[in-house]
Short mmCIF file of C-alpha atoms in Angstrom, two decimals:
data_model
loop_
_atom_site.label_atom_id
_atom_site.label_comp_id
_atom_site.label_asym_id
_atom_site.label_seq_id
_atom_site.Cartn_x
_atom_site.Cartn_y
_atom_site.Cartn_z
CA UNK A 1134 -64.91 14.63 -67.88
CA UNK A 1135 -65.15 12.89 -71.27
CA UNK A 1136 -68.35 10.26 -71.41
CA UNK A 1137 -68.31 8.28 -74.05
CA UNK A 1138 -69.40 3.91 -75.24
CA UNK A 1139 -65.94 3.68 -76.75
CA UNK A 1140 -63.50 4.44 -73.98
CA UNK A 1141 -62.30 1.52 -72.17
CA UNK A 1142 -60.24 2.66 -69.65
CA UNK A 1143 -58.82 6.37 -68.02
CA UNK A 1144 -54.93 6.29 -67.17
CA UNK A 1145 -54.49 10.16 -65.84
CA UNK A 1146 -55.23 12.50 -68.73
CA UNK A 1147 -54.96 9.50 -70.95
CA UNK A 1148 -58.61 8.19 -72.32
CA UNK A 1149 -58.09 4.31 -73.66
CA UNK A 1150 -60.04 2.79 -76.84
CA UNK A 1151 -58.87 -0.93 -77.20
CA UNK A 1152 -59.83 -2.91 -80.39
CA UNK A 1153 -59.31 -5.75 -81.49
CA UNK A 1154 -60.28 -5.63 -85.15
CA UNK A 1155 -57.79 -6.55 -87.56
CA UNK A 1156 -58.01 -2.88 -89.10
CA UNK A 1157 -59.48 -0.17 -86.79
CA UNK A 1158 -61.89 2.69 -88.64
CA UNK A 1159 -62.16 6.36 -88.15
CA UNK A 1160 -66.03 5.78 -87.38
CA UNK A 1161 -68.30 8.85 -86.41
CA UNK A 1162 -68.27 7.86 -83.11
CA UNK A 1163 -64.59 7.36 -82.81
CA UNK A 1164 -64.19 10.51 -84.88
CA UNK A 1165 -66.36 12.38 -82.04
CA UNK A 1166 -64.84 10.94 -79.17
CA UNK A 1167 -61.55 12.49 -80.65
CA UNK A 1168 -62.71 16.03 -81.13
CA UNK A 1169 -64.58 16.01 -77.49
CA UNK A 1170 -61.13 14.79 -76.01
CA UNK A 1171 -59.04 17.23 -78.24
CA UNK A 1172 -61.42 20.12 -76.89
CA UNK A 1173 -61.51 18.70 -73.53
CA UNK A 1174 -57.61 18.88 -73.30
CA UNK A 1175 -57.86 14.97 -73.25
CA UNK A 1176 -55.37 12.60 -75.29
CA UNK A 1177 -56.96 9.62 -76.71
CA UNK A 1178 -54.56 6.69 -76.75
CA UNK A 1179 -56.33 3.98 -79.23
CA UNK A 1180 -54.30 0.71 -77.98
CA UNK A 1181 -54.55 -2.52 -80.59
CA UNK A 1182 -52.61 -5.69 -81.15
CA UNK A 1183 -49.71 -6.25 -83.08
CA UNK A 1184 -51.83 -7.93 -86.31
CA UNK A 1185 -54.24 -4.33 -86.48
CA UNK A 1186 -53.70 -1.69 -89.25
CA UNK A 1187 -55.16 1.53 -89.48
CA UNK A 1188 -56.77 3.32 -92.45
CA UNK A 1189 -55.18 6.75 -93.82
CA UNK A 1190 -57.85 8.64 -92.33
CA UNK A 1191 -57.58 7.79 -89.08
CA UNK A 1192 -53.79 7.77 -89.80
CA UNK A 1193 -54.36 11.50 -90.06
CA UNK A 1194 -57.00 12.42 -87.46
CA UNK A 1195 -54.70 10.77 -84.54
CA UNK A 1196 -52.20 13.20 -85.74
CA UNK A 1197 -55.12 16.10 -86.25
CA UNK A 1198 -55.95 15.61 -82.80
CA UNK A 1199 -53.34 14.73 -80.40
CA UNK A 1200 -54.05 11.23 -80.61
CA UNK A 1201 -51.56 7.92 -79.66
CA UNK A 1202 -51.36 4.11 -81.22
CA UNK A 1203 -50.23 2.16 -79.03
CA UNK A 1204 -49.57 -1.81 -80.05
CA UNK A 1205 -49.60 -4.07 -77.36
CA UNK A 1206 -46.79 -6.90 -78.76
CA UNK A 1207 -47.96 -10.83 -77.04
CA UNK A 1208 -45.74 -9.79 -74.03
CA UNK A 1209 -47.77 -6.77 -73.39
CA UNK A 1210 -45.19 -4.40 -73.55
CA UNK A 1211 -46.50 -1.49 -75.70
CA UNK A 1212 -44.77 0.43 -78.58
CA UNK A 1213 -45.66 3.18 -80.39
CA UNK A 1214 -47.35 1.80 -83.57
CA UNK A 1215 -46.44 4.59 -85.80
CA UNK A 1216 -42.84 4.96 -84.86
CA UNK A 1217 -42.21 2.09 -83.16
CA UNK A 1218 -40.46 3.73 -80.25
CA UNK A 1219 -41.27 1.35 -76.89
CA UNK A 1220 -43.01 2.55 -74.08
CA UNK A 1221 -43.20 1.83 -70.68
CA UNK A 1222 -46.87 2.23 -70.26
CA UNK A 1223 -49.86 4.54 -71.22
CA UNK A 1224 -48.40 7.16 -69.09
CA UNK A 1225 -45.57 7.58 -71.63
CA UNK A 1226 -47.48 8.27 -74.76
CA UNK A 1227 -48.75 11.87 -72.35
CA UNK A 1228 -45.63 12.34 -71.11
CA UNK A 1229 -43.61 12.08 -74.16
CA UNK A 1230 -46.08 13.14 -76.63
CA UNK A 1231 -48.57 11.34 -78.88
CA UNK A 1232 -45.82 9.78 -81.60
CA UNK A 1233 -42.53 8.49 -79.68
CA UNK A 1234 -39.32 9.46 -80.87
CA UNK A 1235 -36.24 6.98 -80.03
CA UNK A 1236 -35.26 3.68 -80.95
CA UNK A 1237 -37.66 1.47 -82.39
CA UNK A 1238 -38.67 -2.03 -79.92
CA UNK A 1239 -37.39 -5.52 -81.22
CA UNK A 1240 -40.71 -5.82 -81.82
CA UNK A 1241 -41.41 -3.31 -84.81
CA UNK A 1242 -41.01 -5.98 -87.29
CA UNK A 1243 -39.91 -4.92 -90.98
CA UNK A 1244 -42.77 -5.01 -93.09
CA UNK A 1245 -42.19 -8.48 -95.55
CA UNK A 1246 -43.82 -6.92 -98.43
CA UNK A 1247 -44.13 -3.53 -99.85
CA UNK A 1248 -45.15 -1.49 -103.04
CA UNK A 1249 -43.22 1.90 -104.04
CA UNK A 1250 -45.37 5.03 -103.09
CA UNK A 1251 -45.42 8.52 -104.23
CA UNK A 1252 -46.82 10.79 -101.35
CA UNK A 1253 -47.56 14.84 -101.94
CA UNK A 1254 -48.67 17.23 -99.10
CA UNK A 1255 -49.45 20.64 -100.54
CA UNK A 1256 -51.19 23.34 -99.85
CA UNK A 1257 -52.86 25.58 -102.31
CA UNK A 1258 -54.74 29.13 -102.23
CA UNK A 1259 -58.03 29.91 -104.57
CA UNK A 1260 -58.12 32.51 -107.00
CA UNK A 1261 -61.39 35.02 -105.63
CA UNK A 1262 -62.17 35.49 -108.68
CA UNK A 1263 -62.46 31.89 -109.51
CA UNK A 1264 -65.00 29.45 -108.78
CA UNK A 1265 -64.10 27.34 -106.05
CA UNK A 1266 -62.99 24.07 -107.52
CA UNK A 1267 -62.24 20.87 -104.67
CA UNK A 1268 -60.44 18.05 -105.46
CA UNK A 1269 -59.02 19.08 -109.19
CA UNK A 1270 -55.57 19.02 -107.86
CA UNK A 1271 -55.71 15.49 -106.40
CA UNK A 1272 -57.19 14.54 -109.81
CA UNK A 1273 -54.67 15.85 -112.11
CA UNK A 1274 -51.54 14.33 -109.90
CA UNK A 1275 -53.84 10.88 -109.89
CA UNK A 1276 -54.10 10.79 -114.01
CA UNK A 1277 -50.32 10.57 -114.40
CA UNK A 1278 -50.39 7.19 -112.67
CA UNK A 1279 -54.01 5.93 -114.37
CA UNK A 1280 -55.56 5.74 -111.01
CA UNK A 1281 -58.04 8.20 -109.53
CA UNK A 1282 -60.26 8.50 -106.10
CA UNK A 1283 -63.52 6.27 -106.45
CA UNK A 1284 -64.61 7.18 -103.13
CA UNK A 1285 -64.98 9.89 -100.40
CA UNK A 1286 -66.98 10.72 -97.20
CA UNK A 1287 -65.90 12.47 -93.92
CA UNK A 1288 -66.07 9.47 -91.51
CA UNK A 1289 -65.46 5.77 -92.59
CA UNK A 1290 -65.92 3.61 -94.45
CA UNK A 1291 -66.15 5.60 -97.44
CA UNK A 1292 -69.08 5.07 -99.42
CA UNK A 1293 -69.82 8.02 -101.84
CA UNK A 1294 -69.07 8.18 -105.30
CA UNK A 1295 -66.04 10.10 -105.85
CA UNK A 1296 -67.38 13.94 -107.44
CA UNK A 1297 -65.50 16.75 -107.18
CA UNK A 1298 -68.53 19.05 -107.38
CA UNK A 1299 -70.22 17.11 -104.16
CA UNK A 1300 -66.85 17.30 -102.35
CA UNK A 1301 -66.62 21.04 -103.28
CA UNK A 1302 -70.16 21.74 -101.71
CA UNK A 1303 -69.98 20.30 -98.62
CA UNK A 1304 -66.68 22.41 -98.20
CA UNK A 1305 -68.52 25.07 -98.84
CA UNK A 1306 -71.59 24.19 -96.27
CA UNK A 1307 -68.67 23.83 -93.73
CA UNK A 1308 -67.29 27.25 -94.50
CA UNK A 1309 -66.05 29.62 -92.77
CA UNK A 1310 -64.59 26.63 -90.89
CA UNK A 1311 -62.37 23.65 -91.39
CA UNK A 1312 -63.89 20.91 -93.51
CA UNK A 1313 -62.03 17.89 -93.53
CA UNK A 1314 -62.59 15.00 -96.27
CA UNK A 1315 -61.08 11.77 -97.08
CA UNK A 1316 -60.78 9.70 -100.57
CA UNK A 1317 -59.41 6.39 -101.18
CA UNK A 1318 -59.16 4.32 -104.99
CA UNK A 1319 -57.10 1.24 -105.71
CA UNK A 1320 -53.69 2.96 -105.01
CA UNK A 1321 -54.62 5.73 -104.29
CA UNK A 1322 -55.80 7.40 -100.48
CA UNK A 1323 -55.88 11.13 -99.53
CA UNK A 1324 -57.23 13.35 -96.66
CA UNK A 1325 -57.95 17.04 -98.13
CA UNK A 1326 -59.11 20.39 -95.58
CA UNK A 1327 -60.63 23.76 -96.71
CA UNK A 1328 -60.89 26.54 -95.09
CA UNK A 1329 -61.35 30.42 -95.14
CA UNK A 1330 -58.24 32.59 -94.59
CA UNK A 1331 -58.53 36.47 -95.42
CA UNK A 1332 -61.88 35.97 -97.76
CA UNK A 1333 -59.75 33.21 -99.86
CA UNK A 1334 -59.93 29.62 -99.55
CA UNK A 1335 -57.11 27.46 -98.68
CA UNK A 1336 -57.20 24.04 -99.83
CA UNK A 1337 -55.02 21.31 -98.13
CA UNK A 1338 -54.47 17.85 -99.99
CA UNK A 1339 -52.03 15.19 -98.30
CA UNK A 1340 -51.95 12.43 -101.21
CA UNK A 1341 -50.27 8.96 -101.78
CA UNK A 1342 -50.01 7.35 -104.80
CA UNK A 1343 -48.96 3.79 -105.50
CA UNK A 1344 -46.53 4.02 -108.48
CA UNK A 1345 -44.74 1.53 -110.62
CA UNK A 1346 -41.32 0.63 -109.06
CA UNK A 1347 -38.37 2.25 -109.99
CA UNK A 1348 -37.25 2.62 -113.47
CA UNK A 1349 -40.02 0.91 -114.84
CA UNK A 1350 -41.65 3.82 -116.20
CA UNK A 1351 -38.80 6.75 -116.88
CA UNK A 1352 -41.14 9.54 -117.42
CA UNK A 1353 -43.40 9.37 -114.19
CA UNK A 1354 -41.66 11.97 -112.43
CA UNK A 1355 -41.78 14.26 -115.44
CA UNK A 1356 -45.34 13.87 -115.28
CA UNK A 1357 -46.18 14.35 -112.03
CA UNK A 1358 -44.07 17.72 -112.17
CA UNK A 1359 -46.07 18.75 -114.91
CA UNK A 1360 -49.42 17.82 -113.15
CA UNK A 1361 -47.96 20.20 -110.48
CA UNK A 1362 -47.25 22.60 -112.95
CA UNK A 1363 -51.08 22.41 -114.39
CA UNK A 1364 -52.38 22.96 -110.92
CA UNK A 1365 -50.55 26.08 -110.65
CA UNK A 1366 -52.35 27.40 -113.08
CA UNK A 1367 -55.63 26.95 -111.80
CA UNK A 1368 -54.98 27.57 -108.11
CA UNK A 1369 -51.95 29.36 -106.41
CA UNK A 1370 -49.54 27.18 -104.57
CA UNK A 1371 -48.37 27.54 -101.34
CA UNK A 1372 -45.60 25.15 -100.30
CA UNK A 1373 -45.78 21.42 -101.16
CA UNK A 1374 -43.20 18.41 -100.51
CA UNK A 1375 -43.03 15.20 -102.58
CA UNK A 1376 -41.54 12.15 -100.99
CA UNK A 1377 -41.02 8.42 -102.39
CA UNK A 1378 -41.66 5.61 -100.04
CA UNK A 1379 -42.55 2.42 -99.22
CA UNK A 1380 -46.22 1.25 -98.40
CA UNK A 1381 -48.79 -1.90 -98.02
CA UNK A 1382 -50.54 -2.05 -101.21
CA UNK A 1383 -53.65 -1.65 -99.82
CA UNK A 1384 -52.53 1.89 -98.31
CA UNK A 1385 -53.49 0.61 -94.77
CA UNK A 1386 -50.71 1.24 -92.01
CA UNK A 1387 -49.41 -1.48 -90.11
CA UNK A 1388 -47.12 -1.57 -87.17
CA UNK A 1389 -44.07 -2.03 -88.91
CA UNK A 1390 -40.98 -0.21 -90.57
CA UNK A 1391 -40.90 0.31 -94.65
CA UNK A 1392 -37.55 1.99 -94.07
CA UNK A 1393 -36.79 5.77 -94.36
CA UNK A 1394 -38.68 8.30 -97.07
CA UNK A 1395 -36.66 10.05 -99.50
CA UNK A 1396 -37.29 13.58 -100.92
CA UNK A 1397 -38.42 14.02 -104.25
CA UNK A 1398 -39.16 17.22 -104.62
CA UNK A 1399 -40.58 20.55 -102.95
CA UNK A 1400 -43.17 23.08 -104.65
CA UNK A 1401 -42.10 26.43 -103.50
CA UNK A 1402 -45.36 29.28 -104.14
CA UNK A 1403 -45.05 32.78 -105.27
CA UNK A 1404 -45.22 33.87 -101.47
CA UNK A 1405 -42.94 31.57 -100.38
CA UNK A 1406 -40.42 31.87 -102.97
CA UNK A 1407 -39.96 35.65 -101.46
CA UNK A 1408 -38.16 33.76 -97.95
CA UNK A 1409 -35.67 32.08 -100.33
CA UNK A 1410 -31.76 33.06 -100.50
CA UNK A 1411 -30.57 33.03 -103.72
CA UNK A 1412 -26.86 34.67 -103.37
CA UNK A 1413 -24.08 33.14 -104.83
CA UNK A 1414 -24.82 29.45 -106.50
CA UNK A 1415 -28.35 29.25 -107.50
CA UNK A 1416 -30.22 26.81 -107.44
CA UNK A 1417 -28.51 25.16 -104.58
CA UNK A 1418 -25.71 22.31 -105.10
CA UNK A 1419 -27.51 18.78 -105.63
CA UNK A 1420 -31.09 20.50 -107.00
CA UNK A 1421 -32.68 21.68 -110.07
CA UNK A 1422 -35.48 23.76 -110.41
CA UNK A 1423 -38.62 24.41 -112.50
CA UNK A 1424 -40.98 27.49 -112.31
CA UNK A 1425 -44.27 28.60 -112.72
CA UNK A 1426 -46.54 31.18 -112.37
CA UNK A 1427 -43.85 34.03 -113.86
CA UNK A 1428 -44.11 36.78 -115.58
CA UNK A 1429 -42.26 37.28 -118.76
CA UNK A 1430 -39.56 39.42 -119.09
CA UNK A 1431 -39.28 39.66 -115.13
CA UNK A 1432 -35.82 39.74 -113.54
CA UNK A 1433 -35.33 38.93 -109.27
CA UNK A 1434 -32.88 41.05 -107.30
CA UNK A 1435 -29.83 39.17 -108.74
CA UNK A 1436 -30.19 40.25 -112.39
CA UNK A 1437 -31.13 36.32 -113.77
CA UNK A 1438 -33.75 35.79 -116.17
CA UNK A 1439 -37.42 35.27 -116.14
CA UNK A 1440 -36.03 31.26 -115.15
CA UNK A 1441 -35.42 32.37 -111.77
CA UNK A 1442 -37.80 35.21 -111.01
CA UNK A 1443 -38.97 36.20 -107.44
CA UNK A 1444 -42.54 36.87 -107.91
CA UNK A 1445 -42.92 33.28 -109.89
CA UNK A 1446 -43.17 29.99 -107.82
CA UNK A 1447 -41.08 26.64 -108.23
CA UNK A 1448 -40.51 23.07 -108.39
CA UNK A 1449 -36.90 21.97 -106.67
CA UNK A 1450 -36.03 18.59 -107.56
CA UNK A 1451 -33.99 16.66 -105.42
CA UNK A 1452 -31.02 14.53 -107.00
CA UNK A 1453 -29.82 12.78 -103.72
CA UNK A 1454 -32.54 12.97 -101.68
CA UNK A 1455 -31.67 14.60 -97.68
CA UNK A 1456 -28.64 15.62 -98.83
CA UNK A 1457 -30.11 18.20 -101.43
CA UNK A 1458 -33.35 18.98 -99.42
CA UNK A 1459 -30.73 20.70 -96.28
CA UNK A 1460 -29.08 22.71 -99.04
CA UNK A 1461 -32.21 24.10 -100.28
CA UNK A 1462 -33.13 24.37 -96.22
CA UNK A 1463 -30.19 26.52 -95.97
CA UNK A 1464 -31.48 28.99 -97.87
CA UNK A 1465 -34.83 29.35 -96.39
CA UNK A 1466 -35.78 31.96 -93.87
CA UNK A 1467 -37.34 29.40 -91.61
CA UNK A 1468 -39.29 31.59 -89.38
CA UNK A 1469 -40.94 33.43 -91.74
CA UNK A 1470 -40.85 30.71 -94.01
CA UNK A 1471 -42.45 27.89 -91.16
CA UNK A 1472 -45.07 31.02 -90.23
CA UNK A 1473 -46.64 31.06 -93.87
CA UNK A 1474 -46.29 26.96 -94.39
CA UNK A 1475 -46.96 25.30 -91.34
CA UNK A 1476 -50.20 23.72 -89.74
CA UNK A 1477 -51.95 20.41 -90.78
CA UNK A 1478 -51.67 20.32 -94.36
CA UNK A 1479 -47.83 19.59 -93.85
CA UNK A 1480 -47.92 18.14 -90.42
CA UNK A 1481 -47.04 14.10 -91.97
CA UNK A 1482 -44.00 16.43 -93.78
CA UNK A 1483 -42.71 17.75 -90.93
CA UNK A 1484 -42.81 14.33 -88.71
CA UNK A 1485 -40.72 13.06 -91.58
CA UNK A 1486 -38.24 15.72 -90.53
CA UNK A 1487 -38.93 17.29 -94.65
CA UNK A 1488 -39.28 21.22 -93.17
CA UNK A 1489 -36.69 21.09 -90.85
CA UNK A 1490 -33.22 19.63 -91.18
CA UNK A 1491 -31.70 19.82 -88.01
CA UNK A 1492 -34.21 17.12 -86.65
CA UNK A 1493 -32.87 14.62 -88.81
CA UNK A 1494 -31.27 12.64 -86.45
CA UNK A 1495 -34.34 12.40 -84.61
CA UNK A 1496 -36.34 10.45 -87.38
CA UNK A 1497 -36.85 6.57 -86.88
CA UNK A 1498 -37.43 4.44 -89.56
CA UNK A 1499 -40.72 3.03 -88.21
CA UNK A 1500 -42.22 6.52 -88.37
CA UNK A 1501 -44.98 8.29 -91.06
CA UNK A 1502 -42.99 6.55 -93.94
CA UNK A 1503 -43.89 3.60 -92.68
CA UNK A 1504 -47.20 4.17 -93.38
#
């Protein structure tokens, strides 16, 4: 049995935190009730009213954890707060898992106001023979848009001055475990994880990035691709996805729908490049692609140039959005592909449907790109 000041109320396996603050924190206590009930097979169902929000990081430790919103509407019918799915009662949210799939409640209002967002989940390996460098990546992507983290910590609210060198130690104190850090600036929020895989440290970063709306400023995308690119260089890619969205300007998540993501790009690594099909029409209809990483001179198995090499990784921009990220899907080797990418650093990809593309259908708009 879980103990703890915060819960409010045990439905079955369910534990219940209500709140009624207008935006709900990931606290250390909340933050420690979450890992008990995570390691006691527990689900922690955090149930607010309709006018909360949510920071990021909490945003991301529900989903690290198991963990359910549930939004109580003046009725007191519940919905899920992330998807907006309705439910029937606490019971449903154990039942039917922590996010609801299905159609969103009359309730889940469209959100009124909105800014356009840039999000990037990617995951990256450290050269061993480098020194171990946190947080660079998330700084290079944040100087293309002039705005960069101010702030970090591991349980909120965030109140240490942003430093890449601190971050990078206490990553290292943490080691050979997970560490798990947040950062927030004005447009700017991210949740990054390190760990130790094979001797090597894998570095997690799951970014959004308030950008200027649409054709406003022509070269953005070029320069976010080349931040990408940049990274690569220092650190080895693994798989990435880059999504545009909708989003409250003050990166908090609210009960209500910003409509439906749309794929901007994926960053294939070296390893992962190795799953991808390229017989026939390469790069796939709908998509062009950048790489990195290559070796001159190289040729892959289908006789093209050092543009399209094997042992190099990519960028695989989208030009319609779903429609091009299921052609590039098509040529994956999901199992393998899914074995080597998936986990937490692309979890918020994969509710948005962005690694697989026969779940499409089951996306709602009231789900993670309504955050």
């Amino acid at each position: 049995m879980v103990r703890h000041p915060l819960i409010d109320d045990v439905v079955g396996p369910a534990i219940v935190v209500e709140s009624a603050s207008p935006v709900v924190w990931l606290t250390d206590a909340l933050a420690s009730l979450l890992r008990r009930s995570a390691d006691a097979g527990r689900m922690v169902v955090l149930r607010t009213g309709r006018e909360s929000a949510i920071t990021p990081a909490l945003r991301h430790a529900l989903g690290a954890y198991g963990a359910a919103w549930a939004v109580a509407d003046f009725d007191g019918t519940l919905r899920d707060g992330r998807t907006g799915a309705a439910a029937s009662g606490i019971e449903d949210f154990v039942h039917r898992g922590p996010e609801l799939v299905g159609t969103p409640s009359p309730e889940h209002p469209v959100a009124a106001d909105s800014v356009r967002q840039i999000s990037i989940d990617l995951t990256l390996r450290h050269h061993a023979e480098r020194a171990v460098d946190m947080g660079s990546a998330i700084e290079a992507l944040c100087h293309t848009v002039g705005t960069c983290p101010t702030r970090w910590g591991t349980a909120e609210p965030l109140t240490v001055p942003w430093d890449r060198w601190v971050v990078t130690q206490y990553a290292k104190h943490e080691a050979p475990g997970v560490s798990t850090s947040y950062a927030v600036g004005e447009g700017f929020s991210a949740t990054m994880t390190a760990h130790l895989v094979g001797g090597v440290v894998v570095e997690t970063m799951s970014a959004v990035l308030t950008v200027p709306e649409e054709n406003t400023d022509p070269e953005l995308a070029n320069r976010l691709f080349d931040a990408v690119q940049q990274v690569a260089d220092q650190v080895v890619p693994v798989f990435g996805v880059v999504m545009q969205r909708r989003g409250d300007a003050d990166h908090l998540i609210r009960s209500v729908s910003h409509g439906e993501p749309s794929p901007l790009a994926v960053v294939v690594g070296p390893e992962a490049s190795e799953f991808l099909d390229r017989d026939g029409v390469w790069p796939p209809p709908r998509t062009t692609t950048a790489t990195f990483g290559t070796r001159s001179g190289a040729r892959d198995r289908s006789g093209a140039s050092d543009s399209d090499v094997v042992d190099g990784g990519m960028i695989v921009r989208f030009e319609d959005g779903w429609e091009a990220l299921e052609s590039f899907l098509d040529r994956i080797d999901e199992d393998r592909f899914l074995q080597l990418v998936g986990g937490a650093p692309l979890d918020p990809a994969h509710d948005e449907g962005t690694l697989d593309g026969h779940v499409r259908d089951a996306r709602v708009a009231g789900g993670h790109g309504a955050a």
